[in-house]
Every structure is written in C-alpha cells, then in structure tokens.
Amino acid sequence: MKPPRTFPRLAALAAALLLAGCATVDIDGEITAVNDSLPGFTEGRLRLDRGPDSKVQPLPATAQPQASAVQSLLSSPLTQSGAVELALTHSPALQALLAERWAGMAQAQAGGRLPNPVFAFERFRIHGELEFSRMLSFGLLDLLLLPQRQSLARSQVAQSRVELASAVVDQVSQVRRAWVDAVAAQQSLGYARQVHEAADASAELARRMQQAGNFNTLQRARQHAFYADATARLAAAQHAATATRETLVRLLGLDDAQAARLVLPQRLPDLPKALRPAQAVGDQAREQRLDWQLAKLQLASAGRAQRLDLLHALVDTEVGLRRDTVFEPGGERNTGRGFELSLRLPLFDWGSPRVAAMNAQSLAAARRYEAVTRAASSQLRQDYSAYRTAWELARHHQEEIVPLRRAISEENLLRYNAMQIGVFELLADSRDQVASVIAAIDAQRQFWLADAVLSASLVGRPQGVDIAAPAGGAGADAGPGH
C-alpha cells in the first residue's frame, strides 16, 4: 500500500514552519535599539563586552573594551558624563545585567518555535515473528497555533527589550546620583575641616584665657562643647566622603588600582541659568515613557498567552507518522504505513480553575496598565516640583544667604579691627559663614539629585527624591564666648 500523499506534504510544511522560527536574538541590534531610544542616558555607549575568553561570538575589535579608554577617563577628574560612560563600558554588574536580559530574550523567543518531534522505535518478537515499529510524532495543535506562538514570542521579546531599557535607565540614574553624592560629600568635607580648625582655635584660646583668669569655667565649656561637636561632625563628614566614594566605585566596577586613581572634581557643577520648561518636559515624557510601554506589552501578552494556554490544557493533540515492518518465520517481509492521532478528552477537567486564573492575570494586567497611565502625570508633576524647588533653594542659598553671610563677615572684620568685638565673636562669625557654604553645597546637591530623578521620570522610571531646606549655621550655638 502506498502512503498517502498528505503525510509528506504535512511533514514538509512542518519543516518549513520550523525553519521559519529558527532566528536567534540579535543582542547587538537590541542594544543599538536601546542606545537609539535613550540618547540622553547612554549617548550611544552601551554595549555588551563578551571578552577575549568568551565562548560566544566576539564583537569587532573596534568595539572591544580598551584599557586605554578607562585609563584616559581616570587620568583627569571624573565628570558625571565620564562616570556614566565608565559604568556603561566597564561595570561588570551592568554587563551581567545585559547578559541576563539577553538570556531572557532568547528564552522568550524560544517559545515561538515548534517543540522538537518525537521519534519512537519498537521491536517485538512473537512466536518467531519479528516486528519493528517506527513513529515520528509532533504536536498538531502546536503546528496549527505556530503563528500565534510566534506573535506571542515577539511580544515577549519586545517586553524584554523595554525591561532592558528600564534597567539601563535605573543603572545610569544610580551612577549619576552616586557621583553627585560623592562630589558633594568631598566638597563638604573641606569646609567641615575649616569649621573644625576654627573650633579648635576657639577652644584653645578659651583654655588660655581661663588660665589667665579672663574666662570662667562656663565660657570655656561653651567653646569646648562646640569644638567637640565640630570634631564629631568632621568624623561624620570623613565617613560620608569615603562611603559615597566607595558607592560610586562599586557602581563603576573599578578594581583596587583603578579606585586608587579615581579623582573627583573639587566642586559640583554650577546651577543651570534656567529651568527646563514644564511644557517641554510633559511632551517629552508622553513620547518615551517606558513604564507605559511595558504595561501595554504585558497586557497584550497576557491576552495572547491566555488563549494559547487554555487550548493546550484542554485540546492537546498529537499526530504521528508510523511505519511497521514484520518479518515472518518463513522469511516473508511485510511493511505497513499509517498515522496515529491522539486527542486529550476534557472529561474530568473542563479548565474552569485555569480560566479563572487566566482571567485574573489578564484583569491584573489591565488594571496595572490603567494604574500606570493614571499615575504617570502625577509622578511627573511631583518630580518636576522637586526639581523646581531644589533649583530655587539652591539659587536662594547662592544669591542670598551666602552673600549675606559674607557681608556680615566683612562687617564683623571691620568691627574687630576697630576693637568693637572680640576674637571669639569673629571666630563664631567665621564658623557661621562656613556653615552657610556647607548648606549651599547641600542645596546644590539636592538640585542635581532632583535633576537626575526628573530625567529618569521622563522615561517612566520614577525614583523619588526628598527636598528639604538645608540646615542653617552650625556655629550659632557656640555664642560669642562672654
């Protein structure tokens, strides 16, 4: 008996569809897409470093990480842009994140392929009769639903791409904030040393004046109390400078030798002369919010996955091509060909629990999308308010408080030269002036943190920042000393 012509055609169709789904994830193309979609964060510098010992295909030599590039960035004070570039090209943690996202995309794409066919072989001997059976089987439902499976896989790959972009935004934002904290802590440490030196001089002078009989115990104790407080503040400032610097080192992925070469700028960048326009901020956010894109893709994937999972659970079908060969004792050989069809019968489980679970998942995805859409504008208004408030506070300190303290200090110096005030009043005023500068640095730090948070919020990755009026003069409690 000749085999029906349907089986070779069906096998050819299955092979063609199988080959059609054999494309692999182009991670370099995905990273290029992230670079194109986030120019303000990556500036086109994001790449996957496979390394010389990697078993995967290496990048072109021109794109390989060069030690000279790292050394060049570390040869001068590291700017915020340089810190981001160093993290994007050098951080092992970021490279691990890229590799993990690559694996996630590959797994998502694997869901769009046909499961491998199953080959079964049987051998029987009954009363001198030998029989061989061979069967090649595959899921008929998988074949029929292949276009839907590939569509779901493409949606999941797109979702992984958005998740990759979101993770990159989070990483870059952490680097920006860590750089601001490290520079501000280093800058504040210098002024904390000045406060400590003034407090030390005041305490020593008070000790000598008490010995000379010009100070009583209470007056000296006041000066020494401020010295003790300044010493504690200096120790805290030293630790803050070390801690923020090491946080930046970890985010950049520097080894011990590179960390020793890391030099930060002496001060934070100047404030911008004008704020970002609120209208431009809103327009930009509507075009590139990643949280909205991700919620939309999750909603679409939930709907597609629900239909496919339910069909597989209830109507799983397999078809197999079979060939049997029988060798009879007399040497006669008979061959039979045919097919087998297996169908799961939904007698005991009609899928109501699965339907309920899938409906709940789809409902959750829909409500999550709605929540993200409603919260987006509110979060952006909050972050823009923090950005604007931090800018106004920083300008207030730079244009009002610090110049006012400087004018007071100059006036007190004139009064001291005219012998209208004593040295303790002059030292106290000097401490107050330095404290006002430290408060101005803190206000400037808050602005640049708010700027980094607003940049992340524009692409749908809100992180939040606390804005508070920086503390005032630290030396006010010491008093004039008499």
Tab-separated table of C-alpha atoms in Angstrom:
chain	number	residue	atom	x	y	z
A	1	MET	CA	0.000	0.000	0.000
A	2	LYS	CA	1.363	3.402	-0.990
A	3	PRO	CA	1.497	6.007	1.693
A	4	PRO	CA	-0.986	8.839	1.327
A	5	ARG	CA	0.434	11.975	-0.252
A	6	THR	CA	-0.853	14.041	2.659
A	7	PHE	CA	1.880	12.877	5.038
A	8	PRO	CA	4.928	14.054	3.028
A	9	ARG	CA	3.249	17.386	2.422
A	10	LEU	CA	2.412	17.734	6.098
A	11	ALA	CA	5.981	16.863	7.053
A	12	ALA	CA	7.353	19.362	4.534
A	13	LEU	CA	5.035	22.049	5.894
A	14	ALA	CA	6.125	21.333	9.452
A	15	ALA	CA	9.790	21.510	8.436
A	16	ALA	CA	9.265	24.827	6.650
A	17	LEU	CA	7.475	26.334	9.621
A	18	LEU	CA	10.134	25.010	11.955
A	19	LEU	CA	12.908	26.607	9.909
A	20	ALA	CA	10.950	29.850	9.772
A	21	GLY	CA	11.193	30.178	13.551
A	22	CYS	CA	14.941	29.498	13.787
A	23	ALA	CA	16.079	33.108	14.004
A	24	THR	CA	18.169	33.941	17.037
A	25	VAL	CA	18.191	37.037	19.222
A	26	ASP	CA	20.461	39.756	17.836
A	27	ILE	CA	21.631	41.216	21.145
A	28	ASP	CA	23.840	43.766	19.407
A	29	GLY	CA	20.817	45.016	17.496
A	30	GLU	CA	18.756	45.132	20.682
A	31	ILE	CA	21.453	47.153	22.453
A	32	THR	CA	21.632	49.500	19.477
A	33	ALA	CA	17.869	49.986	19.756
A	34	VAL	CA	18.283	50.854	23.453
A	35	ASN	CA	21.018	53.350	22.575
A	36	ASP	CA	18.754	54.948	19.982
A	37	SER	CA	15.791	55.161	22.352
A	38	LEU	CA	17.791	56.562	25.297
A	39	PRO	CA	20.268	59.071	23.834
A	40	GLY	CA	20.160	61.198	26.977
A	41	PHE	CA	21.219	58.260	29.147
A	42	THR	CA	23.618	56.109	27.118
A	43	GLU	CA	24.843	58.591	24.467
A	44	GLY	CA	25.313	55.526	22.227
A	45	ARG	CA	27.943	53.982	24.530
A	46	LEU	CA	26.035	50.949	25.841
A	47	ARG	CA	27.468	47.673	24.569
A	48	LEU	CA	27.942	44.060	25.612
A	49	ASP	CA	31.528	43.127	26.420
A	50	ARG	CA	31.959	39.471	25.524
A	51	GLY	CA	35.630	39.465	26.497
A	52	PRO	CA	38.559	37.637	24.867
A	53	ASP	CA	37.868	34.350	26.699
A	54	SER	CA	34.148	34.252	25.964
A	55	LYS	CA	32.679	31.261	24.145
A	56	VAL	CA	30.148	33.427	22.325
A	57	GLN	CA	30.924	35.292	19.148
A	58	PRO	CA	33.087	38.333	19.960
A	59	LEU	CA	32.364	41.862	18.931
A	60	PRO	CA	34.511	43.583	16.287
A	61	ALA	CA	37.892	44.628	17.569
A	62	THR	CA	37.000	48.303	17.339
A	63	ALA	CA	34.197	47.800	19.877
A	64	GLN	CA	36.211	45.768	22.357
A	65	PRO	CA	36.793	47.469	25.705
A	66	GLN	CA	40.159	49.153	25.717
A	67	ALA	CA	42.123	49.563	28.909
A	68	SER	CA	43.421	52.822	27.496
A	69	ALA	CA	39.894	54.246	27.417
A	70	VAL	CA	39.439	53.512	31.123
A	71	GLN	CA	42.844	54.955	31.911
A	72	SER	CA	42.007	58.070	29.899
A	73	LEU	CA	38.810	58.646	31.872
A	74	LEU	CA	40.671	58.172	35.168
A	75	SER	CA	43.600	60.386	34.192
A	76	SER	CA	41.648	63.559	34.974
A	77	PRO	CA	38.858	64.476	37.410
A	78	LEU	CA	35.914	62.256	36.535
A	79	THR	CA	32.877	64.196	35.352
A	80	GLN	CA	29.339	62.909	35.680
A	81	SER	CA	29.212	62.133	31.954
A	82	GLY	CA	32.534	60.312	32.247
A	83	ALA	CA	31.219	58.297	35.184
A	84	VAL	CA	28.216	57.194	33.126
A	85	GLU	CA	30.463	56.264	30.202
A	86	LEU	CA	32.753	54.301	32.505
A	87	ALA	CA	29.809	52.401	34.002
A	88	LEU	CA	28.309	51.601	30.603
A	89	THR	CA	31.549	50.221	29.200
A	90	HIS	CA	33.355	48.861	32.238
A	91	SER	CA	30.979	47.854	35.049
A	92	PRO	CA	30.779	44.039	35.444
A	93	ALA	CA	27.410	44.421	37.189
A	94	LEU	CA	25.956	46.219	34.167
A	95	GLN	CA	27.486	43.647	31.817
A	96	ALA	CA	25.896	40.880	33.896
A	97	LEU	CA	22.565	42.678	33.595
A	98	LEU	CA	22.911	42.815	29.793
A	99	ALA	CA	23.772	39.118	29.655
A	100	GLU	CA	20.769	38.248	31.834
A	101	ARG	CA	18.449	40.267	29.601
A	102	TRP	CA	19.944	38.530	26.581
A	103	ALA	CA	19.119	35.182	28.144
A	104	GLY	CA	15.575	36.374	28.886
A	105	MET	CA	15.071	37.454	25.271
A	106	ALA	CA	16.388	34.116	23.996
A	107	GLN	CA	14.015	32.218	26.286
A	108	ALA	CA	11.097	34.373	25.173
A	109	GLN	CA	11.948	33.766	21.532
A	110	ALA	CA	12.250	30.024	22.131
A	111	GLY	CA	8.552	29.999	22.984
A	112	GLY	CA	7.759	30.853	19.347
A	113	ARG	CA	9.292	27.669	17.969
A	114	LEU	CA	7.733	24.288	17.423
A	115	PRO	CA	8.620	21.663	20.042
A	116	ASN	CA	11.005	19.044	18.725
A	117	PRO	CA	9.301	15.988	17.167
A	118	VAL	CA	9.438	12.665	18.988
A	119	PHE	CA	10.861	9.546	17.322
A	120	ALA	CA	9.731	6.224	18.811
A	121	PHE	CA	11.199	2.794	17.934
A	122	GLU	CA	9.731	-0.561	18.990
A	123	ARG	CA	10.893	-4.140	18.474
A	124	PHE	CA	8.683	-7.175	19.177
A	125	ARG	CA	9.158	-10.945	18.710
A	126	ILE	CA	6.099	-13.203	18.955
A	127	HIS	CA	6.362	-16.937	18.091
A	128	GLY	CA	9.211	-16.444	15.680
A	129	GLU	CA	7.692	-13.329	14.139
A	130	LEU	CA	9.795	-10.168	14.397
A	131	GLU	CA	8.206	-6.748	14.197
A	132	PHE	CA	9.788	-3.278	14.023
A	133	SER	CA	7.752	-0.145	14.557
A	134	ARG	CA	8.969	3.403	13.878
A	135	MET	CA	6.911	6.503	14.506
A	136	LEU	CA	7.623	10.213	14.162
A	137	SER	CA	5.118	12.353	16.063
A	138	PHE	CA	4.636	16.037	16.756
A	139	GLY	CA	2.010	18.265	18.301
A	140	LEU	CA	-0.666	19.073	15.771
A	141	LEU	CA	-2.011	21.911	17.872
A	142	ASP	CA	1.493	23.371	18.139
A	143	LEU	CA	1.692	23.382	14.367
A	144	LEU	CA	-1.709	24.978	13.895
A	145	LEU	CA	-1.044	27.640	16.507
A	146	LEU	CA	2.505	28.418	15.389
A	147	PRO	CA	1.661	31.916	14.052
A	148	GLN	CA	0.037	32.808	17.377
A	149	ARG	CA	3.013	31.387	19.296
A	150	GLN	CA	5.433	33.429	17.206
A	151	SER	CA	3.337	36.554	17.727
A	152	LEU	CA	3.396	35.981	21.490
A	153	ALA	CA	7.152	35.397	21.377
A	154	ARG	CA	7.714	38.658	19.505
A	155	SER	CA	5.600	40.476	22.075
A	156	GLN	CA	7.608	38.952	24.927
A	157	VAL	CA	10.900	39.875	23.235
A	158	ALA	CA	9.649	43.452	22.870
A	159	GLN	CA	8.706	43.373	26.552
A	160	SER	CA	12.217	42.175	27.424
A	161	ARG	CA	13.637	45.000	25.316
A	162	VAL	CA	11.668	47.577	27.304
A	163	GLU	CA	12.751	45.900	30.550
A	164	LEU	CA	16.363	46.128	29.369
A	165	ALA	CA	15.966	49.841	28.650
A	166	SER	CA	14.353	50.337	32.058
A	167	ALA	CA	17.208	48.539	33.801
A	168	VAL	CA	19.762	50.678	31.958
A	169	VAL	CA	17.936	53.860	32.996
A	170	ASP	CA	17.951	52.695	36.625
A	171	GLN	CA	21.659	51.894	36.469
A	172	VAL	CA	22.612	55.213	34.862
A	173	SER	CA	20.448	57.114	37.349
A	174	GLN	CA	22.210	55.364	40.240
A	175	VAL	CA	25.592	56.343	38.802
A	176	ARG	CA	24.525	59.968	38.369
A	177	ARG	CA	23.195	60.202	41.903
A	178	ALA	CA	26.225	58.434	43.371
A	179	TRP	CA	28.550	60.852	41.556
A	180	VAL	CA	26.618	63.861	42.898
A	181	ASP	CA	26.706	62.463	46.447
A	182	ALA	CA	30.435	61.687	46.241
A	183	VAL	CA	31.431	65.121	44.904
A	184	ALA	CA	29.168	66.945	47.372
A	185	ALA	CA	30.487	64.891	50.308
A	186	GLN	CA	34.072	65.595	49.286
A	187	GLN	CA	33.310	69.298	48.909
A	188	SER	CA	31.544	69.465	52.276
A	189	LEU	CA	34.440	67.648	53.932
A	190	GLY	CA	36.784	70.501	53.054
A	191	TYR	CA	34.520	73.036	54.732
A	192	ALA	CA	33.957	70.734	57.714
A	193	ARG	CA	37.716	70.816	58.238
A	194	GLN	CA	37.608	74.603	58.249
A	195	VAL	CA	34.873	74.573	60.888
A	196	HIS	CA	36.913	72.136	62.959
A	197	GLU	CA	40.026	74.296	62.695
A	198	ALA	CA	38.089	77.381	63.809
A	199	ALA	CA	36.536	75.446	66.697
A	200	ASP	CA	39.956	74.125	67.680
A	201	ALA	CA	41.417	77.616	67.708
A	202	SER	CA	38.466	78.915	69.718
A	203	ALA	CA	38.737	76.120	72.282
A	204	GLU	CA	42.494	76.621	72.669
A	205	LEU	CA	42.093	80.361	73.074
A	206	ALA	CA	39.361	79.825	75.669
A	207	ARG	CA	41.640	77.458	77.606
A	208	ARG	CA	44.436	80.018	77.692
A	209	MET	CA	42.099	82.821	78.671
A	210	GLN	CA	40.784	80.746	81.560
A	211	GLN	CA	44.343	80.133	82.703
A	212	ALA	CA	44.948	83.890	82.570
A	213	GLY	CA	41.828	84.451	84.634
A	214	ASN	CA	39.880	86.210	81.861
A	215	PHE	CA	37.376	83.352	81.263
A	216	ASN	CA	35.226	81.464	83.698
A	217	THR	CA	34.508	77.741	83.512
A	218	LEU	CA	31.139	78.183	81.740
A	219	GLN	CA	32.599	80.343	78.995
A	220	ARG	CA	35.374	77.872	78.310
A	221	ALA	CA	32.928	74.940	78.405
A	222	ARG	CA	30.810	76.560	75.708
A	223	GLN	CA	33.758	76.862	73.355
A	224	HIS	CA	34.951	73.345	74.112
A	225	ALA	CA	31.432	71.972	73.553
A	226	PHE	CA	31.406	73.462	70.086
A	227	TYR	CA	34.851	72.024	69.427
A	228	ALA	CA	33.614	68.575	70.485
A	229	ASP	CA	30.593	68.933	68.208
A	230	ALA	CA	32.788	70.071	65.299
A	231	THR	CA	35.057	67.063	65.853
A	232	ALA	CA	32.073	64.694	65.650
A	233	ARG	CA	30.788	66.455	62.533
A	234	LEU	CA	34.211	66.190	60.906
A	235	ALA	CA	34.369	62.447	61.598
A	236	ALA	CA	30.886	62.009	60.107
A	237	ALA	CA	31.866	64.085	57.060
A	238	GLN	CA	35.003	61.982	56.552
A	239	HIS	CA	32.979	58.782	56.634
A	240	ALA	CA	30.330	60.246	54.301
A	241	ALA	CA	33.052	61.173	51.805
A	242	THR	CA	34.503	57.656	51.982
A	243	ALA	CA	31.125	55.892	51.820
A	244	THR	CA	29.811	57.886	48.852
A	245	ARG	CA	33.089	57.473	47.003
A	246	GLU	CA	33.066	53.695	47.522
A	247	THR	CA	29.444	53.511	46.393
A	248	LEU	CA	30.499	55.193	43.161
A	249	VAL	CA	33.478	52.850	42.840
A	250	ARG	CA	31.194	49.815	43.081
A	251	LEU	CA	28.747	51.172	40.503
A	252	LEU	CA	31.620	51.911	38.106
A	253	GLY	CA	33.095	48.439	38.633
A	254	LEU	CA	36.611	49.690	39.437
A	255	ASP	CA	39.258	47.403	40.862
A	256	ASP	CA	41.582	48.472	43.679
A	257	ALA	CA	44.198	50.003	41.398
A	258	GLN	CA	41.603	51.922	39.392
A	259	ALA	CA	39.812	53.092	42.545
A	260	ALA	CA	43.091	54.499	43.829
A	261	ARG	CA	43.402	56.549	40.636
A	262	LEU	CA	39.857	57.898	40.800
A	263	VAL	CA	39.858	61.667	41.191
A	264	LEU	CA	36.627	63.614	41.581
A	265	PRO	CA	36.068	67.286	40.750
A	266	GLN	CA	36.574	69.752	43.574
A	267	ARG	CA	33.023	71.048	43.370
A	268	LEU	CA	29.615	70.326	41.876
A	269	PRO	CA	28.686	71.860	38.522
A	270	ASP	CA	27.119	75.297	38.516
A	271	LEU	CA	23.351	75.543	38.538
A	272	PRO	CA	21.712	75.988	35.135
A	273	LYS	CA	20.632	79.535	34.416
A	274	ALA	CA	17.074	78.455	33.624
A	275	LEU	CA	14.779	75.524	34.417
A	276	ARG	CA	13.561	73.003	31.904
A	277	PRO	CA	10.233	74.267	30.507
A	278	ALA	CA	7.314	72.397	32.062
A	279	GLN	CA	5.540	72.018	28.717
A	280	ALA	CA	8.622	70.525	27.056
A	281	VAL	CA	9.031	68.119	29.974
A	282	GLY	CA	5.433	66.902	29.600
A	283	ASP	CA	5.746	66.470	25.838
A	284	GLN	CA	8.974	64.516	26.173
A	285	ALA	CA	7.511	62.215	28.815
A	286	ARG	CA	4.494	61.304	26.684
A	287	GLU	CA	6.759	60.195	23.843
A	288	GLN	CA	9.157	57.882	25.666
A	289	ARG	CA	7.701	56.556	28.929
A	290	LEU	CA	8.974	53.025	29.417
A	291	ASP	CA	6.551	52.099	32.194
A	292	TRP	CA	3.601	52.794	29.904
A	293	GLN	CA	5.158	50.758	27.087
A	294	LEU	CA	5.905	47.867	29.427
A	295	ALA	CA	2.399	47.813	30.927
A	296	LYS	CA	0.887	47.887	27.423
A	297	LEU	CA	3.053	44.984	26.243
A	298	GLN	CA	2.255	42.977	29.377
A	299	LEU	CA	-1.447	43.497	28.751
A	300	ALA	CA	-1.146	42.301	25.160
A	301	SER	CA	0.969	39.291	26.149
A	302	ALA	CA	-1.494	38.287	28.871
A	303	GLY	CA	-4.333	38.123	26.351
A	304	ARG	CA	-2.355	36.072	23.831
A	305	ALA	CA	-0.960	33.699	26.452
A	306	GLN	CA	-4.409	33.117	27.920
A	307	ARG	CA	-5.827	31.715	24.687
A	308	LEU	CA	-2.823	29.526	23.939
A	309	ASP	CA	-2.508	28.094	27.446
A	310	LEU	CA	-6.176	27.229	27.621
A	311	LEU	CA	-6.143	25.430	24.263
A	312	HIS	CA	-3.044	23.455	25.225
A	313	ALA	CA	-4.566	22.476	28.541
A	314	LEU	CA	-7.871	21.233	27.096
A	315	VAL	CA	-7.368	20.251	23.454
A	316	ASP	CA	-3.823	18.917	23.260
A	317	THR	CA	-3.466	16.897	20.038
A	318	GLU	CA	-0.567	14.900	18.606
A	319	VAL	CA	-0.204	13.319	15.186
A	320	GLY	CA	2.378	10.698	14.272
A	321	LEU	CA	3.622	9.039	11.087
A	322	ARG	CA	4.106	5.293	11.636
A	323	ARG	CA	5.898	2.556	9.732
A	324	ASP	CA	5.766	-1.090	10.833
A	325	THR	CA	7.861	-3.915	9.371
A	326	VAL	CA	7.042	-7.579	10.149
A	327	PHE	CA	9.474	-10.441	9.445
A	328	GLU	CA	7.587	-13.756	9.434
A	329	PRO	CA	9.309	-17.123	10.154
A	330	GLY	CA	9.241	-18.088	6.500
A	331	GLY	CA	11.313	-15.055	5.582
A	332	GLU	CA	8.405	-13.078	4.225
A	333	ARG	CA	8.559	-9.333	4.967
A	334	ASN	CA	5.506	-7.108	5.259
A	335	THR	CA	5.515	-3.356	5.726
A	336	GLY	CA	2.673	-1.216	6.954
A	337	ARG	CA	2.362	2.550	6.956
A	338	GLY	CA	-0.137	4.803	8.645
A	339	PHE	CA	-0.652	7.546	11.148
A	340	GLU	CA	-1.772	7.937	14.717
A	341	LEU	CA	-3.796	10.730	16.231
A	342	SER	CA	-4.070	11.339	19.951
A	343	LEU	CA	-6.534	13.774	21.460
A	344	ARG	CA	-6.889	14.773	25.078
A	345	LEU	CA	-10.527	14.478	26.147
A	346	PRO	CA	-11.699	17.106	28.659
A	347	LEU	CA	-13.851	14.705	30.712
A	348	PHE	CA	-12.729	15.447	34.262
A	349	ASP	CA	-11.245	18.914	33.967
A	350	TRP	CA	-13.014	21.492	31.825
A	351	GLY	CA	-10.443	24.092	32.728
A	352	SER	CA	-12.565	26.350	34.926
A	353	PRO	CA	-9.748	26.900	37.503
A	354	ARG	CA	-7.307	27.704	34.697
A	355	VAL	CA	-9.824	30.023	33.081
A	356	ALA	CA	-10.319	31.827	36.383
A	357	ALA	CA	-6.558	32.159	36.905
A	358	MET	CA	-6.003	33.441	33.375
A	359	ASN	CA	-8.872	35.894	33.659
A	360	ALA	CA	-7.383	37.155	36.902
A	361	GLN	CA	-3.979	37.592	35.270
A	362	SER	CA	-5.487	39.460	32.334
A	363	LEU	CA	-7.508	41.636	34.715
A	364	ALA	CA	-4.387	42.386	36.753
A	365	ALA	CA	-2.503	43.375	33.589
A	366	ALA	CA	-5.363	45.634	32.506
A	367	ARG	CA	-5.589	47.318	35.897
A	368	ARG	CA	-1.799	47.693	36.045
A	369	TYR	CA	-1.859	49.427	32.671
A	370	GLU	CA	-4.638	51.711	33.873
A	371	ALA	CA	-2.762	52.471	37.100
A	372	VAL	CA	0.452	53.322	35.255
A	373	THR	CA	-1.431	55.579	32.851
A	374	ARG	CA	-3.144	57.468	35.665
A	375	ALA	CA	-0.065	57.733	37.880
A	376	ALA	CA	2.317	58.881	35.147
A	377	SER	CA	1.241	62.528	35.050
A	378	SER	CA	1.019	62.755	38.834
A	379	GLN	CA	4.508	61.341	39.335
A	380	LEU	CA	5.925	63.664	36.717
A	381	ARG	CA	4.325	66.710	38.372
A	382	GLN	CA	5.780	65.640	41.723
A	383	ASP	CA	9.288	65.140	40.348
A	384	TYR	CA	9.149	68.408	38.420
A	385	SER	CA	8.057	70.190	41.598
A	386	ALA	CA	11.033	68.683	43.444
A	387	TYR	CA	13.324	69.745	40.597
A	388	ARG	CA	11.982	73.308	40.573
A	389	THR	CA	12.019	73.631	44.377
A	390	ALA	CA	15.587	72.326	44.622
A	391	TRP	CA	16.697	74.808	41.943
A	392	GLU	CA	15.032	77.706	43.749
A	393	LEU	CA	16.511	76.683	47.118
A	394	ALA	CA	19.987	76.323	45.668
A	395	ARG	CA	19.769	79.722	43.953
A	396	HIS	CA	18.445	81.241	47.179
A	397	HIS	CA	21.485	79.986	49.074
A	398	GLN	CA	23.937	81.091	46.405
A	399	GLU	CA	22.404	84.515	45.696
A	400	GLU	CA	21.001	85.469	49.101
A	401	ILE	CA	22.275	83.525	52.109
A	402	VAL	CA	25.945	83.073	51.205
A	403	PRO	CA	26.454	86.704	50.035
A	404	LEU	CA	24.623	87.923	53.144
A	405	ARG	CA	26.865	85.848	55.396
A	406	ARG	CA	29.899	87.153	53.517
A	407	ALA	CA	28.762	90.744	54.007
A	408	ILE	CA	28.204	90.091	57.723
A	409	SER	CA	31.665	88.562	57.979
A	410	GLU	CA	33.273	91.551	56.289
A	411	GLU	CA	31.421	93.927	58.602
A	412	ASN	CA	32.470	91.949	61.660
A	413	LEU	CA	36.073	92.019	60.498
A	414	LEU	CA	35.869	95.812	60.321
A	415	ARG	CA	34.365	95.890	63.805
A	416	TYR	CA	37.124	93.609	65.080
A	417	ASN	CA	39.795	95.850	63.584
A	418	ALA	CA	38.079	98.767	65.322
A	419	MET	CA	38.170	96.733	68.576
A	420	GLN	CA	34.355	96.796	68.802
A	421	ILE	CA	34.127	92.972	69.035
A	422	GLY	CA	36.479	90.329	70.303
A	423	VAL	CA	38.193	87.393	68.670
A	424	PHE	CA	35.539	84.924	69.805
A	425	GLU	CA	32.804	86.879	68.007
A	426	LEU	CA	34.981	86.863	64.898
A	427	LEU	CA	35.575	83.115	65.127
A	428	ALA	CA	31.880	82.457	65.672
A	429	ASP	CA	31.043	84.535	62.618
A	430	SER	CA	33.623	82.637	60.574
A	431	ARG	CA	32.029	79.352	61.611
A	432	ASP	CA	28.597	80.639	60.636
A	433	GLN	CA	29.865	81.705	57.242
A	434	VAL	CA	31.421	78.304	56.575
A	435	ALA	CA	28.222	76.589	57.757
A	436	SER	CA	26.214	78.666	55.269
A	437	VAL	CA	28.522	77.498	52.478
A	438	ILE	CA	28.045	73.865	53.556
A	439	ALA	CA	24.270	74.408	53.483
A	440	ALA	CA	24.587	75.882	49.988
A	441	ILE	CA	26.537	72.802	48.866
A	442	ASP	CA	23.783	70.588	50.262
A	443	ALA	CA	21.156	72.607	48.400
A	444	GLN	CA	23.168	72.277	45.193
A	445	ARG	CA	23.490	68.525	45.790
A	446	GLN	CA	19.718	68.245	46.198
A	447	PHE	CA	19.195	70.030	42.901
A	448	TRP	CA	21.449	67.710	40.917
A	449	LEU	CA	19.831	64.695	42.565
A	450	ALA	CA	16.405	66.087	41.626
A	451	ASP	CA	17.672	66.663	38.082
A	452	ALA	CA	18.735	63.008	37.799
A	453	VAL	CA	15.385	61.864	39.205
A	454	LEU	CA	13.458	64.055	36.761
A	455	SER	CA	15.466	62.676	33.835
A	456	ALA	CA	14.557	59.143	34.925
A	457	SER	CA	10.920	60.114	35.463
A	458	LEU	CA	10.710	61.458	31.908
A	459	VAL	CA	11.223	57.928	30.601
A	460	GLY	CA	8.922	56.342	33.149
A	461	ARG	CA	11.382	55.228	35.814
A	462	PRO	CA	10.448	57.405	38.824
A	463	GLN	CA	12.792	57.072	41.789
A	464	GLY	CA	11.857	59.871	44.158
A	465	VAL	CA	13.973	62.407	45.988
A	466	ASP	CA	13.459	64.257	49.278
A	467	ILE	CA	13.787	68.030	49.140
A	468	ALA	CA	14.360	69.844	52.423
A	469	ALA	CA	15.724	73.220	53.394
A	470	PRO	CA	19.423	72.687	54.242
A	471	ALA	CA	20.429	73.249	57.844
A	472	GLY	CA	21.497	76.716	58.794
A	473	GLY	CA	24.610	77.986	60.541
A	474	ALA	CA	26.232	75.339	62.650
A	475	GLY	CA	28.117	77.770	64.748
A	476	ALA	CA	25.203	79.726	66.157
A	477	ASP	CA	25.031	77.636	69.300
A	478	ALA	CA	28.569	78.415	70.371
A	479	GLY	CA	27.839	82.019	71.319
A	480	PRO	CA	30.331	84.805	71.474
A	481	GLY	CA	32.060	83.325	74.444
A	482	HIS	CA	31.418	86.046	77.026
